[in-house]
Amino acid sequence: MAGVYLHIPFCFTLCGYCDFYKSTKLDKMDQFQNVLLMEMESRSVDFRFPIDTFYVGGGTPSLIAADFYQKLFSLLHKNFNCSVNMECTIEVNPDDISEDYLHALKNAGFNRVSIGIQSFHEQDLRQMGRRHNAQQSMQAVALANSCGFSNIGIDLIYGLPWSTEQFFEKNLQIVKDLPIQHLSAYHLTIEKGTGFHRLKQSGKLTEIDDSRSLREYEMLCNEVEKMGMQHYEVSNFCLSGYESKHNSSYWNGVPYLGLGPGSHSFDGKKRRWNKSDLTLYNKGNLDLIFEEEVLSEVDFFNEQVMLGLRTSKGISLTEMEIRFPHYYLDFLKRIDKWIHRNNLVVTNGFITCSESSWFVVDSIIEDLFVV
Ligand code: SF4
């Protein structure tokens, strides 16, 4: 099992919270598309794993015309060993899509859409710098459904400093009635280099306190459970059978190939990343666009802990003992403290984070890291 990820680094406007690699220089899009096709063909030579997932993210993939994606799928099938039931996802913005566009994406080969909604409140959308309104978000979901997409995910952001718990609850009530199968809900974090970080530094934006964060997180878990969705990763929920296979493959440590500036790849031993530099990328010299490192045993150990504890599947103790014999006894000692505090649970040989503790999973993970 393996995946291919394409990073489309273009946005029409920039959102205040976003730290993904992106550019508003849309005049560079044509050359980018040429190089991306070239990179896909070239990298396929060394990436011989069967492909189960294909994911186009960004940036804003829905800024690119659908006929480009038709070319992309032709090249994908020509150069890679694609499985018959390959999960093929594209991220779209609500205000970019029309019935014709969605039909064209479906005909090209996509069978899953992820719609960047973030909130159904106009004030939230304006404050975050989103360019769509709430009405367009609801229409986008309805349109994707009526165009025959039966695997639809949306994103929400909570913990918004200017908003309230009541407004977040209203967002969840709206989600309840949407024909979606997957929900990603992220707490706002203010990352360096973003517009929100500059506002924070100038004292115009303050993150919410931990107690409100926890209340909103608990509200999220409770409401989503009532919708019949499973909580399968810290920030991800889905109806049974609709886990994002692509993201799950990252969490399970399977190989993936990243294409486009700012994308990451992993072949089971080495991690490679394309530099976040669109100008360099567009020059098309594929030998100069990436850097790579061979992962050490400690890197693999820490990654296993970090990825495993963020999922409902957890970490296999047997696998830890076999893969990391040098660190295993110390690991057992260190998880003991968290088990006694009911933050971690051992069931059938797997160690998982209790659902109420997912809110503080990052501090547990940090404590278990080998440094
Ligand atoms: S959140 Fe999406 S649309 Fe907004 S700047 Fe980031 S990548 Fe672009």
mmCIF file with all atom_site columns, C-alpha atoms in Angstrom, residues 85-158:
data_model
loop_
_atom_site.group_PDB
_atom_site.id
_atom_site.type_symbol
_atom_site.label_atom_id
_atom_site.label_alt_id
_atom_site.label_comp_id
_atom_site.label_asym_id
_atom_site.label_entity_id
_atom_site.label_seq_id
_atom_site.pdbx_PDB_ins_code
_atom_site.Cartn_x
_atom_site.Cartn_y
_atom_site.Cartn_z
_atom_site.occupancy
_atom_site.B_iso_or_equiv
_atom_site.pdbx_formal_charge
_atom_site.auth_seq_id
_atom_site.auth_comp_id
_atom_site.auth_asym_id
_atom_site.auth_atom_id
_atom_site.pdbx_PDB_model_num
ATOM 1  C CA . ASN A 1 85  ? -10.164 0.836  -5.776  1.00 0.00 ? 85  ASN A CA 1
ATOM 2  C CA . MET A 1 86  ? -7.721  3.712  -5.448  1.00 0.00 ? 86  MET A CA 1
ATOM 3  C CA . GLU A 1 87  ? -9.034  6.483  -3.164  1.00 0.00 ? 87  GLU A CA 1
ATOM 4  C CA . CYS A 1 88  ? -8.649  9.732  -5.149  1.00 0.00 ? 88  CYS A CA 1
ATOM 5  C CA . THR A 1 89  ? -9.218  12.934 -3.192  1.00 0.00 ? 89  THR A CA 1
ATOM 6  C CA . ILE A 1 90  ? -9.163  16.580 -4.189  1.00 0.00 ? 90  ILE A CA 1
ATOM 7  C CA . GLU A 1 91  ? -9.405  19.547 -1.819  1.00 0.00 ? 91  GLU A CA 1
ATOM 8  C CA . VAL A 1 92  ? -11.785 22.234 -3.073  1.00 0.00 ? 92  VAL A CA 1
ATOM 9  C CA . ASN A 1 93  ? -12.850 25.659 -1.884  1.00 0.00 ? 93  ASN A CA 1
ATOM 10 C CA . PRO A 1 94  ? -16.626 26.227 -1.720  1.00 0.00 ? 94  PRO A CA 1
ATOM 11 C CA . ASP A 1 95  ? -16.628 29.255 -4.013  1.00 0.00 ? 95  ASP A CA 1
ATOM 12 C CA . ASP A 1 96  ? -14.605 27.614 -6.808  1.00 0.00 ? 96  ASP A CA 1
ATOM 13 C CA . ILE A 1 97  ? -16.924 24.766 -7.629  1.00 0.00 ? 97  ILE A CA 1
ATOM 14 C CA . SER A 1 98  ? -19.847 24.483 -10.014 1.00 0.00 ? 98  SER A CA 1
ATOM 15 C CA . GLU A 1 99  ? -21.868 21.520 -11.210 1.00 0.00 ? 99  GLU A CA 1
ATOM 16 C CA . ASP A 1 100 ? -19.792 21.342 -14.425 1.00 0.00 ? 100 ASP A CA 1
ATOM 17 C CA . TYR A 1 101 ? -16.513 21.495 -12.530 1.00 0.00 ? 101 TYR A CA 1
ATOM 18 C CA . LEU A 1 102 ? -17.503 18.744 -10.087 1.00 0.00 ? 102 LEU A CA 1
ATOM 19 C CA . HIS A 1 103 ? -18.733 16.496 -12.902 1.00 0.00 ? 103 HIS A CA 1
ATOM 20 C CA . ALA A 1 104 ? -15.441 17.051 -14.725 1.00 0.00 ? 104 ALA A CA 1
ATOM 21 C CA . LEU A 1 105 ? -13.448 16.191 -11.577 1.00 0.00 ? 105 LEU A CA 1
ATOM 22 C CA . LYS A 1 106 ? -15.479 13.033 -11.135 1.00 0.00 ? 106 LYS A CA 1
ATOM 23 C CA . ASN A 1 107 ? -15.021 12.057 -14.798 1.00 0.00 ? 107 ASN A CA 1
ATOM 24 C CA . ALA A 1 108 ? -11.290 12.698 -14.466 1.00 0.00 ? 108 ALA A CA 1
ATOM 25 C CA . GLY A 1 109 ? -11.107 10.095 -11.680 1.00 0.00 ? 109 GLY A CA 1
ATOM 26 C CA . PHE A 1 110 ? -11.687 11.723 -8.282  1.00 0.00 ? 110 PHE A CA 1
ATOM 27 C CA . ASN A 1 111 ? -14.020 9.776  -5.983  1.00 0.00 ? 111 ASN A CA 1
ATOM 28 C CA . ARG A 1 112 ? -13.625 11.875 -2.819  1.00 0.00 ? 112 ARG A CA 1
ATOM 29 C CA . VAL A 1 113 ? -13.815 15.627 -2.186  1.00 0.00 ? 113 VAL A CA 1
ATOM 30 C CA . SER A 1 114 ? -12.601 17.510 0.831   1.00 0.00 ? 114 SER A CA 1
ATOM 31 C CA . ILE A 1 115 ? -14.289 20.907 1.126   1.00 0.00 ? 115 ILE A CA 1
ATOM 32 C CA . GLY A 1 116 ? -12.506 23.651 3.086   1.00 0.00 ? 116 GLY A CA 1
ATOM 33 C CA . ILE A 1 117 ? -15.398 25.206 4.981   1.00 0.00 ? 117 ILE A CA 1
ATOM 34 C CA . GLN A 1 118 ? -13.904 26.120 8.407   1.00 0.00 ? 118 GLN A CA 1
ATOM 35 C CA . SER A 1 119 ? -17.090 27.758 9.769   1.00 0.00 ? 119 SER A CA 1
ATOM 36 C CA . PHE A 1 120 ? -20.695 28.539 8.856   1.00 0.00 ? 120 PHE A CA 1
ATOM 37 C CA . HIS A 1 121 ? -20.590 31.995 10.477  1.00 0.00 ? 121 HIS A CA 1
ATOM 38 C CA . GLU A 1 122 ? -19.935 35.028 8.333   1.00 0.00 ? 122 GLU A CA 1
ATOM 39 C CA . GLN A 1 123 ? -17.925 36.798 11.008  1.00 0.00 ? 123 GLN A CA 1
ATOM 40 C CA . ASP A 1 124 ? -15.603 33.785 11.428  1.00 0.00 ? 124 ASP A CA 1
ATOM 41 C CA . LEU A 1 125 ? -15.089 33.553 7.683   1.00 0.00 ? 125 LEU A CA 1
ATOM 42 C CA . ARG A 1 126 ? -14.252 37.240 7.374   1.00 0.00 ? 126 ARG A CA 1
ATOM 43 C CA . GLN A 1 127 ? -11.893 37.182 10.361  1.00 0.00 ? 127 GLN A CA 1
ATOM 44 C CA . MET A 1 128 ? -10.071 34.130 8.985   1.00 0.00 ? 128 MET A CA 1
ATOM 45 C CA . GLY A 1 129 ? -9.780  35.711 5.540   1.00 0.00 ? 129 GLY A CA 1
ATOM 46 C CA . ARG A 1 130 ? -11.850 33.057 3.783   1.00 0.00 ? 130 ARG A CA 1
ATOM 47 C CA . ARG A 1 131 ? -13.260 34.230 0.465   1.00 0.00 ? 131 ARG A CA 1
ATOM 48 C CA . HIS A 1 132 ? -16.531 32.242 0.564   1.00 0.00 ? 132 HIS A CA 1
ATOM 49 C CA . ASN A 1 133 ? -19.661 32.759 2.628   1.00 0.00 ? 133 ASN A CA 1
ATOM 50 C CA . ALA A 1 134 ? -21.728 30.312 4.674   1.00 0.00 ? 134 ALA A CA 1
ATOM 51 C CA . GLN A 1 135 ? -24.370 29.935 1.977   1.00 0.00 ? 135 GLN A CA 1
ATOM 52 C CA . GLN A 1 136 ? -21.727 28.910 -0.572  1.00 0.00 ? 136 GLN A CA 1
ATOM 53 C CA . SER A 1 137 ? -20.399 26.301 1.874   1.00 0.00 ? 137 SER A CA 1
ATOM 54 C CA . MET A 1 138 ? -23.768 24.632 2.256   1.00 0.00 ? 138 MET A CA 1
ATOM 55 C CA . GLN A 1 139 ? -24.370 24.783 -1.481  1.00 0.00 ? 139 GLN A CA 1
ATOM 56 C CA . ALA A 1 140 ? -20.947 23.246 -2.126  1.00 0.00 ? 140 ALA A CA 1
ATOM 57 C CA . VAL A 1 141 ? -21.754 20.192 -0.008  1.00 0.00 ? 141 VAL A CA 1
ATOM 58 C CA . ALA A 1 142 ? -25.202 19.820 -1.600  1.00 0.00 ? 142 ALA A CA 1
ATOM 59 C CA . LEU A 1 143 ? -23.688 20.157 -5.072  1.00 0.00 ? 143 LEU A CA 1
ATOM 60 C CA . ALA A 1 144 ? -20.967 17.573 -4.413  1.00 0.00 ? 144 ALA A CA 1
ATOM 61 C CA . ASN A 1 145 ? -23.659 15.204 -3.175  1.00 0.00 ? 145 ASN A CA 1
ATOM 62 C CA . SER A 1 146 ? -25.948 15.798 -6.158  1.00 0.00 ? 146 SER A CA 1
ATOM 63 C CA . CYS A 1 147 ? -23.024 15.342 -8.571  1.00 0.00 ? 147 CYS A CA 1
ATOM 64 C CA . GLY A 1 148 ? -22.607 11.812 -7.266  1.00 0.00 ? 148 GLY A CA 1
ATOM 65 C CA . PHE A 1 149 ? -19.755 12.133 -4.772  1.00 0.00 ? 149 PHE A CA 1
ATOM 66 C CA . SER A 1 150 ? -20.552 9.632  -2.031  1.00 0.00 ? 150 SER A CA 1
ATOM 67 C CA . ASN A 1 151 ? -17.405 10.333 -0.019  1.00 0.00 ? 151 ASN A CA 1
ATOM 68 C CA . ILE A 1 152 ? -17.453 13.981 1.059   1.00 0.00 ? 152 ILE A CA 1
ATOM 69 C CA . GLY A 1 153 ? -15.357 15.484 3.840   1.00 0.00 ? 153 GLY A CA 1
ATOM 70 C CA . ILE A 1 154 ? -15.372 18.973 5.283   1.00 0.00 ? 154 ILE A CA 1
ATOM 71 C CA . ASP A 1 155 ? -12.955 20.900 7.522   1.00 0.00 ? 155 ASP A CA 1
ATOM 72 C CA . LEU A 1 156 ? -13.886 23.047 10.512  1.00 0.00 ? 156 LEU A CA 1
ATOM 73 C CA . ILE A 1 157 ? -11.762 25.209 12.805  1.00 0.00 ? 157 ILE A CA 1
ATOM 74 C CA . TYR A 1 158 ? -12.691 25.778 16.437  1.00 0.00 ? 158 TYR A CA 1
#
